[in-house]
């Protein structure tokens, strides 16, 4: 099954994790790094978020196409899973 693309926020975190981790400090735990990343994301303007949203939109289109192909070729008939979390 094709892997679902991340959200724009997770794409932002993926691309900026090292810088955010450095800013949080060497002793910062994962939760603190995530909280700082969340603050930064919320503080960003729509224009600043747009590159991440555009990238994810492209990835989602590719994923949708791959899912269609996967389903067309039989997919996982037993699981009936379309890659969406419930």
XYZ file of N, CA and C in Angstrom:
258
model
N 0.844 -1.166 0.000
C 0.000 0.000 0.000
C 0.900 1.243 0.000
N 0.586 2.192 -0.845
C 1.367 3.432 -0.876
C 1.229 4.182 0.451
N 2.320 4.757 0.892
C 2.319 5.489 2.161
C 1.717 6.879 1.960
N 0.795 7.227 2.840
C 0.122 8.522 2.781
C 1.132 9.642 3.072
N 1.059 10.749 2.339
C 1.999 11.849 2.572
C 1.702 12.566 3.897
N 2.702 13.252 4.436
C 2.499 13.967 5.702
C 1.659 15.230 5.502
N 1.216 15.798 6.598
C 0.513 17.085 6.531
C 1.550 18.180 6.284
N 1.086 19.373 5.970
C 1.993 20.504 5.742
C 2.819 20.775 7.003
N 2.197 20.663 8.168
C 2.921 20.869 9.423
C 4.050 19.856 9.574
N 3.769 18.589 9.331
C 4.805 17.573 9.472
C 5.894 17.741 8.417
N 5.539 18.224 7.237
C 6.546 18.507 6.220
C 7.453 19.636 6.705
N 6.860 20.674 7.293
C 7.613 21.780 7.879
C 8.565 21.253 8.951
N 8.063 20.417 9.843
C 8.898 19.868 10.913
C 10.036 19.023 10.345
N 9.737 18.238 9.337
C 10.758 17.389 8.723
C 11.892 18.239 8.154
N 11.530 19.322 7.475
C 12.524 20.163 6.826
C 13.265 21.083 7.802
N 12.683 21.344 8.960
C 13.267 22.300 9.905
C 13.629 21.696 11.251
N 13.571 20.398 11.362
C 13.776 19.739 12.642
C 15.129 20.064 13.273
N 16.177 20.044 12.496
C 17.513 20.292 13.052
C 17.610 21.697 13.637
N 17.121 22.692 12.913
C 17.176 24.074 13.394
C 16.315 24.250 14.644
N 15.148 23.634 14.646
C 14.260 23.739 15.811
C 14.880 23.023 17.005
N 15.483 21.879 16.762
C 16.136 21.123 17.838
C 17.284 21.945 18.440
N 18.077 22.599 17.581
C 19.170 23.441 18.078
C 18.630 24.601 18.900
N 17.558 25.214 18.424
C 16.959 26.339 19.139
C 16.400 25.901 20.495
N 15.839 24.704 20.552
C 15.255 24.196 21.796
C 16.343 23.869 22.818
N 17.529 23.568 22.345
C 18.638 23.277 23.246
C 19.016 21.808 23.233
N 20.242 21.517 23.616
C 20.746 20.138 23.531
C 20.052 19.168 24.480
N 19.493 19.665 25.562
C 18.835 18.795 26.538
C 17.327 18.672 26.300
N 16.815 19.345 25.277
C 15.369 19.364 25.020
C 14.872 17.972 24.637
N 13.744 17.614 25.209
C 13.115 16.336 24.885
C 12.269 16.504 23.625
N 11.871 15.402 23.065
C 11.097 15.408 21.827
C 9.835 16.256 21.946
N 9.154 16.164 23.084
C 7.925 16.938 23.280
C 8.202 18.438 23.229
N 9.330 18.870 23.806
C 9.683 20.293 23.795
C 9.997 20.761 22.379
N 10.666 19.914 21.616
C 10.983 20.255 20.230
C 9.690 20.362 19.425
N 8.781 19.431 19.638
C 7.487 19.464 18.951
C 6.677 20.695 19.327
N 6.705 21.054 20.604
C 5.965 22.231 21.061
C 6.532 23.500 20.434
N 7.858 23.605 20.375
C 8.477 24.771 19.756
C 8.147 24.828 18.265
N 8.186 23.663 17.602
C 7.815 23.611 16.187
C 6.374 24.028 15.976
N 5.487 23.593 16.854
C 4.076 23.970 16.771
C 3.876 25.465 16.936
N 4.614 26.065 17.873
C 4.533 27.520 18.064
C 4.983 28.252 16.807
N 6.089 27.780 16.240
C 6.610 28.413 15.022
C 5.607 28.286 13.879
N 5.013 27.110 13.742
C 4.035 26.874 12.673
C 2.833 27.803 12.838
N 2.320 27.904 14.049
C 1.159 28.758 14.302
C 1.468 30.226 14.050
N 2.714 30.623 14.274
C 3.103 32.019 14.095
C 3.351 32.371 12.623
N 3.455 31.373 11.774
C 3.731 31.628 10.356
C 2.492 32.169 9.650
N 2.721 33.041 8.692
C 1.624 33.568 7.881
C 1.224 32.520 6.841
N 0.089 32.737 6.210
C -0.366 31.818 5.159
C 0.654 31.763 4.026
N 1.261 32.903 3.719
C 2.264 32.950 2.645
C 3.500 32.126 3.012
N 3.876 32.141 4.295
C 5.029 31.356 4.741
C 4.720 29.864 4.734
N 3.465 29.501 4.977
C 3.061 28.090 4.986
C 2.848 27.539 3.580
N 2.582 28.413 2.637
C 2.209 28.002 1.280
C 3.193 27.034 0.627
N 4.515 27.256 0.705
C 5.433 26.291 0.067
C 5.265 24.864 0.603
N 5.020 24.745 1.897
C 4.825 23.419 2.502
C 3.491 22.819 2.059
N 2.461 23.652 2.010
C 1.144 23.191 1.577
C 1.172 22.779 0.109
N 1.892 23.543 -0.724
C 2.016 23.202 -2.141
C 2.754 21.886 -2.332
N 3.830 21.700 -1.573
C 4.607 20.463 -1.680
C 3.753 19.261 -1.283
N 2.997 19.420 -0.200
C 2.144 18.326 0.273
C 1.009 18.059 -0.715
N 0.476 19.106 -1.337
C -0.575 18.912 -2.335
C -0.050 18.074 -3.503
N 1.181 18.338 -3.907
C 1.791 17.558 -4.991
C 1.997 16.103 -4.553
N 2.498 15.928 -3.329
C 2.698 14.573 -2.805
C 1.373 13.828 -2.680
N 0.322 14.539 -2.263
C -0.990 13.905 -2.105
C -1.553 13.486 -3.460
N -1.340 14.310 -4.490
C -1.801 13.952 -5.838
C -1.081 12.693 -6.316
N 0.230 12.626 -6.059
C 1.005 11.433 -6.436
C 0.513 10.217 -5.656
N 0.223 10.412 -4.363
C -0.267 9.318 -3.533
C -1.631 8.829 -4.030
N -2.512 9.768 -4.377
C -3.847 9.391 -4.868
C -3.736 8.553 -6.131
N -2.839 8.958 -7.010
C -2.623 8.210 -8.253
C -2.082 6.812 -7.939
N -1.129 6.742 -7.014
C -0.558 5.447 -6.627
C -1.609 4.559 -5.960
N -2.498 5.165 -5.156
C -3.566 4.397 -4.512
C -4.533 3.839 -5.547
N -4.879 4.666 -6.526
C -5.772 4.193 -7.596
C -5.159 2.986 -8.301
N -3.880 3.090 -8.605
C -3.182 1.991 -9.283
C -3.134 0.765 -8.383
N -2.859 0.978 -7.107
C -2.773 -0.123 -6.157
C -4.121 -0.832 -6.046
N -5.205 -0.047 -5.932
C -6.544 -0.631 -5.841
C -6.917 -1.350 -7.126
N -6.557 -0.755 -8.256
C -6.860 -1.350 -9.551
C -6.194 -2.714 -9.705
N -5.023 -2.846 -9.109
C -4.267 -4.092 -9.211
C -4.591 -5.067 -8.072
N -5.690 -4.856 -7.383
C -6.117 -5.791 -6.355
C -5.963 -5.274 -4.955
N -4.965 -4.438 -4.715
C -4.777 -3.871 -3.383
C -4.764 -4.935 -2.309
N -5.177 -4.583 -1.139
C -5.263 -5.508 -0.017
C -6.737 -5.791 0.212
N -7.281 -6.707 -0.544
C -8.719 -6.977 -0.529
C -9.225 -7.355 0.859
N -8.413 -8.065 1.643
C -8.861 -8.489 2.967
C -9.001 -7.328 3.932
N -8.014 -6.438 3.952
C -8.009 -5.353 4.934
C -9.037 -4.278 4.582
N -9.225 -4.007 3.308
C -10.145 -2.969 2.910
C -9.692 -1.586 3.350
N -8.413 -1.439 3.594
C -7.841 -0.189 4.092
C -7.464 0.700 2.926
N -7.838 1.987 3.012
C -7.490 2.908 1.929
C -6.356 3.834 2.323
N -5.652 3.543 3.431
C -4.524 4.335 3.863
C -4.896 5.481 4.763
N -6.182 5.633 5.057
C -6.641 6.722 5.911
C -6.769 6.213 7.338
N -6.243 6.981 8.272
C -6.405 6.637 9.678
C -7.814 6.996 10.116
N -8.345 6.211 11.023
C -9.704 6.488 11.503
C -9.683 7.062 12.870
